[in-house]
């Protein structure tokens, strides 16, 4: 970073104010931006890793790579892709498979409905009413007992599938700039088979594993935008 300062640009390439660029002196930037964000900028400007990785993790909860753990030092393919996505929480994204999950839930629901009908049929066919009034007599019928065990197993599977879908609510959608960074990286990652890179095409199905919005101030968001737009899109 030079003494000339940093130029902030919006998505259209224009400055935040007016048609030209707006310079922010280093002294003002340092006074306004938290130290950890300055480290974040310096790491990308100088091509350096965070020298304070050690036992300390950034606020996103991820341990930063050491000099020997640079992305390019991993074998090409999935090892390098995993190193890239682990380098910052912004890139920790994956598919939720919400359509598939819902598909399975609906099928399990239909299966349970059929089992429910079968149980009602067996109960209606019981010739002795008192055999439906106590558990010992009720379970003495082998067909009913076997069906109830099957229903219990299927209900457990159904509940697990339903709860898995509900748990997806805690994961936010992927930010546009993070999506573009990952998209650009995968476009150049020729060692991953084309069919296995297509997960990035399912933008609506992607979720972010980490959520750090509550830790970011407006200034940090602005600086993060500059870093993403200027550097990470060129990965």
PDB file of N, CA and C in Angstrom, residues 9-14 176-177 180 225 229 233:
ATOM      1  N   UNK A   9     -13.983   1.869  -5.524  1.00  0.00           N
ATOM      2  CA  UNK A   9     -14.845   1.925  -6.689  1.00  0.00           C
ATOM      3  C   UNK A   9     -16.092   1.106  -6.446  1.00  0.00           C
ATOM      4  N   UNK A  10     -17.196   1.518  -7.067  1.00  0.00           N
ATOM      5  CA  UNK A  10     -18.417   0.743  -6.942  1.00  0.00           C
ATOM      6  C   UNK A  10     -18.461  -0.286  -8.051  1.00  0.00           C
ATOM      7  N   UNK A  11     -19.579  -1.044  -8.162  1.00  0.00           N
ATOM      8  CA  UNK A  11     -19.686  -2.130  -9.126  1.00  0.00           C
ATOM      9  C   UNK A  11     -19.584  -1.647 -10.557  1.00  0.00           C
ATOM     10  N   UNK A  12     -19.922  -0.405 -10.851  1.00  0.00           N
ATOM     11  CA  UNK A  12     -19.876   0.104 -12.210  1.00  0.00           C
ATOM     12  C   UNK A  12     -18.491   0.592 -12.578  1.00  0.00           C
ATOM     13  N   UNK A  13     -17.564   0.598 -11.617  1.00  0.00           N
ATOM     14  CA  UNK A  13     -16.212   1.042 -11.884  1.00  0.00           C
ATOM     15  C   UNK A  13     -16.015   2.509 -11.572  1.00  0.00           C
ATOM     16  N   UNK A  14     -17.055   3.240 -11.210  1.00  0.00           N
ATOM     17  CA  UNK A  14     -16.944   4.644 -10.864  1.00  0.00           C
ATOM     18  C   UNK A  14     -16.594   4.798  -9.401  1.00  0.00           C
ATOM     19  N   UNK A 176     -23.135 -12.508  -3.525  1.00  0.00           N
ATOM     20  CA  UNK A 176     -22.841 -12.451  -4.963  1.00  0.00           C
ATOM     21  C   UNK A 176     -21.343 -12.386  -5.233  1.00  0.00           C
ATOM     22  N   UNK A 177     -20.613 -11.565  -4.475  1.00  0.00           N
ATOM     23  CA  UNK A 177     -19.186 -11.416  -4.743  1.00  0.00           C
ATOM     24  C   UNK A 177     -18.418 -12.695  -4.417  1.00  0.00           C
ATOM     25  N   UNK A 180     -19.051 -15.146  -7.243  1.00  0.00           N
ATOM     26  CA  UNK A 180     -18.259 -14.837  -8.431  1.00  0.00           C
ATOM     27  C   UNK A 180     -16.801 -15.242  -8.251  1.00  0.00           C
ATOM     28  N   UNK A 225     -15.116  -5.384   0.258  1.00  0.00           N
ATOM     29  CA  UNK A 225     -15.582  -5.237  -1.120  1.00  0.00           C
ATOM     30  C   UNK A 225     -14.418  -4.915  -2.048  1.00  0.00           C
ATOM     31  N   UNK A 229     -13.260  -7.321  -5.051  1.00  0.00           N
ATOM     32  CA  UNK A 229     -13.413  -6.840  -6.431  1.00  0.00           C
ATOM     33  C   UNK A 229     -12.072  -6.717  -7.136  1.00  0.00           C
ATOM     34  N   UNK A 233     -11.339 -11.691  -7.552  1.00  0.00           N
ATOM     35  CA  UNK A 233     -11.980 -12.022  -8.817  1.00  0.00           C
ATOM     36  C   UNK A 233     -10.950 -12.384  -9.876  1.00  0.00           C
TER      37      UNK A 233
END
